[in-house]
């Protein structure tokens, strides 16, 4: 998995006031029981689901949605949603800005993320990812065939996977070119993988007042703990806008590259439009 280093618009963990640290403590006290309690409940219920339903998860995804919605409220980050998650079989793809994407996307749709293998070993985040059915992959040619079969198996079980085809997180101000290799599983010849759809989802973050435009972005060598604390210390947050674009039918595309290019354009156009409207709004009021 590549790491993106292309933006200088960042801010270090400095200048947090006493009130800001107090807010960090308060929000941590609110997040801890919600996240850890949800994790424990998911593990317990999953223990009952697995013997009866196998790979299918009829109950635990609802716990994930509830936990993520409560978490965003505790953090204080408003989320505005346009469009609706599709009900057709298939997957979702989105641009990737931050660890916050996980909470935002999970709060609006019952999905199973596809993540780099290293995440499974991360404290807390790795535990949460495994408990919620995340698919862990290694971006290497040696593992490509095995991973394609894994995707097919999950799709056959009715799971809607969530991909980040950029392959890395960014500052949230752009959409990087999509990698097409992850779409290979959607062009399988078996009957179970026919008539699949992919819905492009655009995620646009808007910084708090008087903060850098890339405030919510998490990229390069940024440490998770530093970014997490900085986010919790803000009294008045900006917002995030989530747009579910029109789904694309896989059978309408001749190759994975054509499909990846179209999905990339859908997400880029929606995000650029949202960011342009936000920049134009203050100018219109002057």
CSV table of N, CA, C and O in Angstrom, one decimal, residues 141-184:
chain,number,residue,atom,x,y,z
A,141,UNK,N,1.3,-9.0,-6.0
A,141,UNK,CA,0.9,-9.9,-7.1
A,141,UNK,C,0.8,-11.3,-6.6
A,141,UNK,O,-0.1,-12.1,-7.1
A,142,UNK,N,1.6,-11.7,-5.7
A,142,UNK,CA,1.6,-13.0,-5.2
A,142,UNK,C,0.2,-13.4,-4.5
A,142,UNK,O,-0.2,-14.5,-4.5
A,143,UNK,N,-0.4,-12.4,-3.9
A,143,UNK,CA,-1.6,-12.6,-3.1
A,143,UNK,C,-2.9,-12.2,-3.9
A,143,UNK,O,-4.0,-12.4,-3.4
A,144,UNK,N,-2.7,-11.7,-5.2
A,144,UNK,CA,-3.8,-11.2,-5.9
A,144,UNK,C,-4.9,-12.3,-6.2
A,144,UNK,O,-6.1,-12.0,-6.0
A,145,UNK,N,-4.5,-13.5,-6.6
A,145,UNK,CA,-5.5,-14.5,-6.9
A,145,UNK,C,-6.2,-14.9,-5.7
A,145,UNK,O,-7.5,-15.1,-5.7
A,146,UNK,N,-5.5,-15.1,-4.6
A,146,UNK,CA,-6.2,-15.5,-3.3
A,146,UNK,C,-7.2,-14.4,-2.8
A,146,UNK,O,-8.3,-14.7,-2.4
A,147,UNK,N,-6.8,-13.2,-3.0
A,147,UNK,CA,-7.6,-12.1,-2.5
A,147,UNK,C,-8.9,-11.9,-3.4
A,147,UNK,O,-10.0,-11.6,-3.0
A,148,UNK,N,-8.7,-12.2,-4.7
A,148,UNK,CA,-9.8,-12.1,-5.6
A,148,UNK,C,-10.9,-13.2,-5.2
A,148,UNK,O,-12.1,-12.9,-5.2
A,149,UNK,N,-10.4,-14.4,-4.9
A,149,UNK,CA,-11.3,-15.4,-4.4
A,149,UNK,C,-12.0,-15.1,-3.1
A,149,UNK,O,-13.2,-15.4,-2.9
A,150,UNK,N,-11.3,-14.4,-2.2
A,150,UNK,CA,-11.9,-13.9,-1.0
A,150,UNK,C,-13.0,-12.9,-1.2
A,150,UNK,O,-14.1,-13.0,-0.6
A,151,UNK,N,-12.7,-12.0,-2.2
A,151,UNK,CA,-13.8,-11.0,-2.5
A,151,UNK,C,-15.0,-11.7,-3.1
A,151,UNK,O,-16.1,-11.4,-2.7
A,152,UNK,N,-14.8,-12.6,-4.0
A,152,UNK,CA,-15.9,-13.3,-4.6
A,152,UNK,C,-16.7,-14.1,-3.5
A,152,UNK,O,-18.0,-14.1,-3.6
A,153,UNK,N,-16.0,-14.7,-2.6
A,153,UNK,CA,-16.8,-15.4,-1.5
A,153,UNK,C,-17.6,-14.5,-0.7
A,153,UNK,O,-18.8,-14.8,-0.3
A,154,UNK,N,-17.1,-13.3,-0.4
A,154,UNK,CA,-17.8,-12.4,0.4
A,154,UNK,C,-19.0,-11.8,-0.4
A,154,UNK,O,-20.1,-11.7,0.2
A,155,UNK,N,-18.8,-11.5,-1.6
A,155,UNK,CA,-19.9,-11.1,-2.5
A,155,UNK,C,-21.0,-12.1,-2.6
A,155,UNK,O,-22.2,-11.8,-2.6
A,156,UNK,N,-20.6,-13.4,-2.8
A,156,UNK,CA,-21.6,-14.4,-2.9
A,156,UNK,C,-22.4,-14.6,-1.6
A,156,UNK,O,-23.6,-15.1,-1.7
A,157,UNK,N,-21.9,-14.2,-0.5
A,157,UNK,CA,-22.6,-14.2,0.8
A,157,UNK,C,-23.4,-13.0,1.0
A,157,UNK,O,-24.0,-12.8,2.1
A,158,UNK,N,-23.5,-12.1,0.0
A,158,UNK,CA,-24.3,-10.9,0.1
A,158,UNK,C,-23.7,-9.7,0.8
A,158,UNK,O,-24.4,-8.8,1.1
A,159,UNK,N,-22.4,-9.8,1.1
A,159,UNK,CA,-21.7,-8.7,1.8
A,159,UNK,C,-21.5,-7.6,0.8
A,159,UNK,O,-21.1,-7.8,-0.4
A,160,UNK,N,-21.7,-6.4,1.2
A,160,UNK,CA,-21.4,-5.2,0.4
A,160,UNK,C,-20.1,-4.6,0.9
A,160,UNK,O,-20.0,-4.1,2.0
A,161,UNK,N,-19.0,-4.8,0.1
A,161,UNK,CA,-17.7,-4.4,0.5
A,161,UNK,C,-17.5,-2.9,0.3
A,161,UNK,O,-18.1,-2.4,-0.7
A,162,UNK,N,-16.6,-2.3,1.1
A,162,UNK,CA,-16.3,-0.9,0.9
A,162,UNK,C,-14.8,-0.8,0.6
A,162,UNK,O,-14.0,-1.2,1.4
A,163,UNK,N,-14.5,-0.3,-0.6
A,163,UNK,CA,-13.1,-0.1,-1.1
A,163,UNK,C,-12.7,1.3,-1.0
A,163,UNK,O,-13.5,2.2,-1.2
A,164,UNK,N,-11.4,1.5,-0.8
A,164,UNK,CA,-10.7,2.8,-1.0
A,164,UNK,C,-9.7,2.6,-2.2
A,164,UNK,O,-8.6,2.3,-2.0
A,165,UNK,N,-10.2,2.8,-3.4
A,165,UNK,CA,-9.3,2.4,-4.6
A,165,UNK,C,-8.1,3.4,-4.8
A,165,UNK,O,-7.2,3.0,-5.6
A,166,UNK,N,-8.0,4.5,-4.0
A,166,UNK,CA,-6.8,5.3,-4.1
A,166,UNK,C,-5.6,4.6,-3.5
A,166,UNK,O,-4.5,4.9,-3.9
A,167,UNK,N,-5.9,3.7,-2.6
A,167,UNK,CA,-4.8,2.9,-2.0
A,167,UNK,C,-4.1,3.6,-0.9
A,167,UNK,O,-3.1,3.1,-0.3
A,168,UNK,N,-4.5,4.8,-0.5
A,168,UNK,CA,-3.9,5.6,0.5
A,168,UNK,C,-4.8,6.7,1.0
A,168,UNK,O,-5.8,7.0,0.2
A,169,UNK,N,-4.6,7.3,2.1
A,169,UNK,CA,-5.4,8.4,2.5
A,169,UNK,C,-4.7,9.7,2.1
A,169,UNK,O,-3.5,9.7,1.8
A,170,UNK,N,-5.5,10.8,2.0
A,170,UNK,CA,-5.0,12.1,1.5
A,170,UNK,C,-5.3,13.2,2.4
A,170,UNK,O,-5.8,13.0,3.5
A,171,UNK,N,-5.2,14.5,1.9
A,171,UNK,CA,-5.5,15.6,2.7
A,171,UNK,C,-7.0,15.9,2.6
A,171,UNK,O,-7.5,16.9,3.2
A,172,UNK,N,-7.8,15.1,1.8
A,172,UNK,CA,-9.2,15.4,1.7
A,172,UNK,C,-9.6,16.4,0.7
A,172,UNK,O,-10.8,16.7,0.5
A,173,UNK,N,-8.6,17.0,0.0
A,173,UNK,CA,-8.9,18.1,-0.9
A,173,UNK,C,-8.8,17.7,-2.4
A,173,UNK,O,-8.9,18.5,-3.3
A,174,UNK,N,-8.6,16.4,-2.6
A,174,UNK,CA,-8.4,15.9,-4.0
A,174,UNK,C,-8.8,14.4,-4.0
A,174,UNK,O,-8.9,13.8,-2.9
A,175,UNK,N,-8.9,13.9,-5.2
A,175,UNK,CA,-9.1,12.4,-5.4
A,175,UNK,C,-7.9,11.9,-6.2
A,175,UNK,O,-7.7,12.4,-7.3
A,176,UNK,N,-7.2,10.9,-5.7
A,176,UNK,CA,-6.1,10.4,-6.4
A,176,UNK,C,-6.6,9.4,-7.5
A,176,UNK,O,-7.7,8.9,-7.4
A,177,UNK,N,-5.7,9.1,-8.5
A,177,UNK,CA,-6.1,8.0,-9.4
A,177,UNK,C,-6.4,6.7,-8.8
A,177,UNK,O,-5.7,6.3,-7.9
A,178,UNK,N,-7.5,6.0,-9.2
A,178,UNK,CA,-7.9,4.8,-8.7
A,178,UNK,C,-7.0,3.6,-9.2
A,178,UNK,O,-6.7,3.6,-10.4
A,179,UNK,N,-6.7,2.7,-8.3
A,179,UNK,CA,-6.1,1.4,-8.7
A,179,UNK,C,-7.1,0.4,-9.1
A,179,UNK,O,-8.1,0.2,-8.4
A,180,UNK,N,-7.0,-0.1,-10.3
A,180,UNK,CA,-8.0,-1.0,-10.9
A,180,UNK,C,-7.9,-2.4,-10.4
A,180,UNK,O,-8.9,-3.2,-10.6
A,181,UNK,N,-6.8,-2.9,-9.8
A,181,UNK,CA,-6.7,-4.3,-9.5
A,181,UNK,C,-7.7,-4.8,-8.6
A,181,UNK,O,-8.1,-6.0,-8.7
A,182,UNK,N,-8.2,-4.0,-7.7
A,182,UNK,CA,-9.2,-4.5,-6.7
A,182,UNK,C,-10.6,-4.8,-7.4
A,182,UNK,O,-11.4,-5.5,-6.8
A,183,UNK,N,-10.8,-4.4,-8.6
A,183,UNK,CA,-12.0,-4.6,-9.3
A,183,UNK,C,-12.1,-5.9,-10.1
A,183,UNK,O,-13.1,-6.2,-10.7
A,184,UNK,N,-11.0,-6.6,-10.1
A,184,UNK,CA,-10.9,-7.9,-10.8
A,184,UNK,C,-12.0,-8.9,-10.4
A,184,UNK,O,-12.5,-9.6,-11.2
